[in-house]
Coordinates of C-alpha atoms in Angstrom, one line a residue:
X1 CA 69.1 282.8 12.5
X2 CA 70.3 285.3 10.3
X3 CA 69.7 285.0 6.5
X4 CA 72.7 285.9 4.2
X5 CA 70.5 286.6 1.1
X6 CA 67.9 288.8 3.3
X7 CA 69.3 292.5 2.6
X8 CA 67.4 293.7 5.8
X9 CA 68.8 291.0 8.4
X10 CA 72.3 292.3 6.5
X11 CA 71.3 296.2 7.1
X12 CA 70.2 294.6 10.9
X13 CA 73.3 293.3 11.6
X14 CA 75.4 296.1 10.0
X15 CA 76.5 294.6 7.6
X16 CA 75.0 297.3 5.3
X17 CA 75.0 301.1 6.2
X18 CA 71.9 302.7 7.8
X19 CA 70.9 305.9 8.9
X20 CA 69.8 304.1 12.3
X21 CA 68.3 305.4 14.6
X22 CA 68.3 303.4 17.7
X23 CA 69.8 299.6 18.3
X24 CA 70.0 297.0 20.8
X25 CA 70.2 293.4 20.2
X26 CA 66.9 292.3 19.2
X27 CA 66.2 295.3 16.7
X28 CA 67.7 298.0 14.2
X29 CA 65.5 301.1 13.6
X30 CA 66.9 302.9 10.5
X31 CA 65.3 305.4 8.3
X32 CA 63.5 304.4 4.9
X33 CA 65.7 304.9 2.1
X34 CA 62.1 305.6 -0.1
X35 CA 60.2 307.4 3.0
X36 CA 56.4 308.2 3.0
X37 CA 57.1 311.1 5.1
X38 CA 60.0 313.1 6.1
X39 CA 61.2 311.0 9.6
X40 CA 59.7 307.4 8.4
X41 CA 61.5 305.0 10.3
X42 CA 61.8 301.3 10.1
X43 CA 62.1 298.5 13.1
X44 CA 63.7 295.5 11.4
X45 CA 63.9 292.3 14.5
X46 CA 67.6 291.3 13.9
X47 CA 66.2 287.3 14.1
X48 CA 65.4 286.5 10.6
X49 CA 61.5 285.4 10.7
X50 CA 59.2 286.2 6.6
X51 CA 56.3 288.1 8.1
X52 CA 54.2 288.2 11.3
X53 CA 52.9 284.0 11.3
X54 CA 56.6 283.7 12.0
X55 CA 58.3 285.8 14.6
X56 CA 58.0 284.7 18.3
X57 CA 55.6 286.2 20.5
X58 CA 57.7 287.5 22.8
X59 CA 59.8 289.6 20.0
X60 CA 56.3 290.5 18.8
X61 CA 55.6 292.4 22.2
X62 CA 58.7 293.6 22.7
X63 CA 58.7 295.5 19.3
X64 CA 55.3 296.8 19.6
X65 CA 56.5 299.1 23.0
X66 CA 59.6 300.0 20.8
X67 CA 57.2 301.1 17.8
X68 CA 55.4 303.3 21.0
X69 CA 58.7 304.6 21.7
X70 CA 60.2 305.5 18.4
X71 CA 56.6 307.3 17.1
X72 CA 57.0 309.1 21.0
X73 CA 60.3 310.4 20.1
X74 CA 58.9 311.7 16.5
X75 CA 56.0 312.8 17.7
X76 CA 58.5 315.2 20.2
X77 CA 61.4 315.9 18.4
X78 CA 59.5 315.7 14.4
X79 CA 56.0 317.8 15.8
X80 CA 54.5 315.4 13.1
X81 CA 50.2 315.7 14.1
X82 CA 49.7 311.5 14.3
X83 CA 52.0 308.5 12.9
X84 CA 51.0 305.0 10.8
X85 CA 52.2 302.4 12.2
X86 CA 52.2 299.2 9.3
X87 CA 53.0 296.1 8.8
X88 CA 52.4 294.3 5.4
X89 CA 52.3 290.4 5.1
X90 CA 52.5 288.1 1.8
X91 CA 52.7 290.3 -1.4
X92 CA 49.2 290.8 -1.5
X93 CA 49.7 292.8 1.1
X94 CA 51.9 294.6 0.2
X95 CA 54.8 293.0 1.9
X96 CA 58.2 293.3 -1.1
X97 CA 60.6 292.7 1.2
X98 CA 60.0 288.9 3.7
X99 CA 62.2 289.9 6.5
X100 CA 59.5 291.2 9.1
X101 CA 59.3 294.5 9.5
X102 CA 57.4 297.2 11.1
X103 CA 57.3 300.6 9.5
X104 CA 56.5 304.3 11.6
X105 CA 55.6 307.2 9.5
X106 CA 55.3 310.5 10.6
X107 CA 51.9 312.4 9.2
X108 CA 52.0 315.7 8.4
X109 CA 49.2 318.0 7.4
X110 CA 49.6 318.1 3.7
X111 CA 52.6 315.3 3.4
X112 CA 50.4 313.6 0.3
X113 CA 50.2 310.2 1.4
X114 CA 46.7 308.6 2.0
X115 CA 47.4 305.3 4.3
X116 CA 44.3 303.4 4.5
X117 CA 41.5 301.9 2.2
X118 CA 38.3 301.9 1.1
X119 CA 35.7 301.0 3.0
X120 CA 33.6 298.6 2.0
X121 CA 29.6 297.5 3.4
X122 CA 29.1 294.2 5.4
X123 CA 26.1 291.8 6.2
X124 CA 25.3 291.2 9.9
X125 CA 24.8 287.6 9.4
X126 CA 27.7 287.0 7.7
X127 CA 29.5 289.3 10.0
X128 CA 28.2 287.0 12.6
X129 CA 29.1 283.7 10.6
X130 CA 32.9 285.0 10.3
X131 CA 33.5 285.8 13.4
X132 CA 32.3 282.3 14.8
X133 CA 34.5 281.0 11.6
X134 CA 37.8 283.0 12.9
X135 CA 37.2 283.1 16.9
X136 CA 37.0 279.3 16.4
X137 CA 40.2 279.0 14.8
X138 CA 41.9 280.9 17.7

């Protein structure tokens, strides 16, 4: 199912032109119009899923295999020194388009990007409690 009001559904379906890197029956890989670095790509699902909580597990498995192939192609052709694979879920996590997509970002020396977080601290007792709570929900 696609959402005609979703810009990524329209791009993935070919209704809106894009710089397409790869396409198959499940995915379209495009170059990001506002790249974090040269070659920054988005893997779009052709089916509409708002986030990771909605996506079919089989599609997710295929997606990570494709991400590995895209990252390898970037390393081979762009000679990047690393690759970030980023996926955001929810506004608080930085998701701005509510259609599941995966960023594959080639990294270069002095590219000016800082993708990460500031490490915090943890309490061993709290960590044990959190592990038990999360693990119990699996």
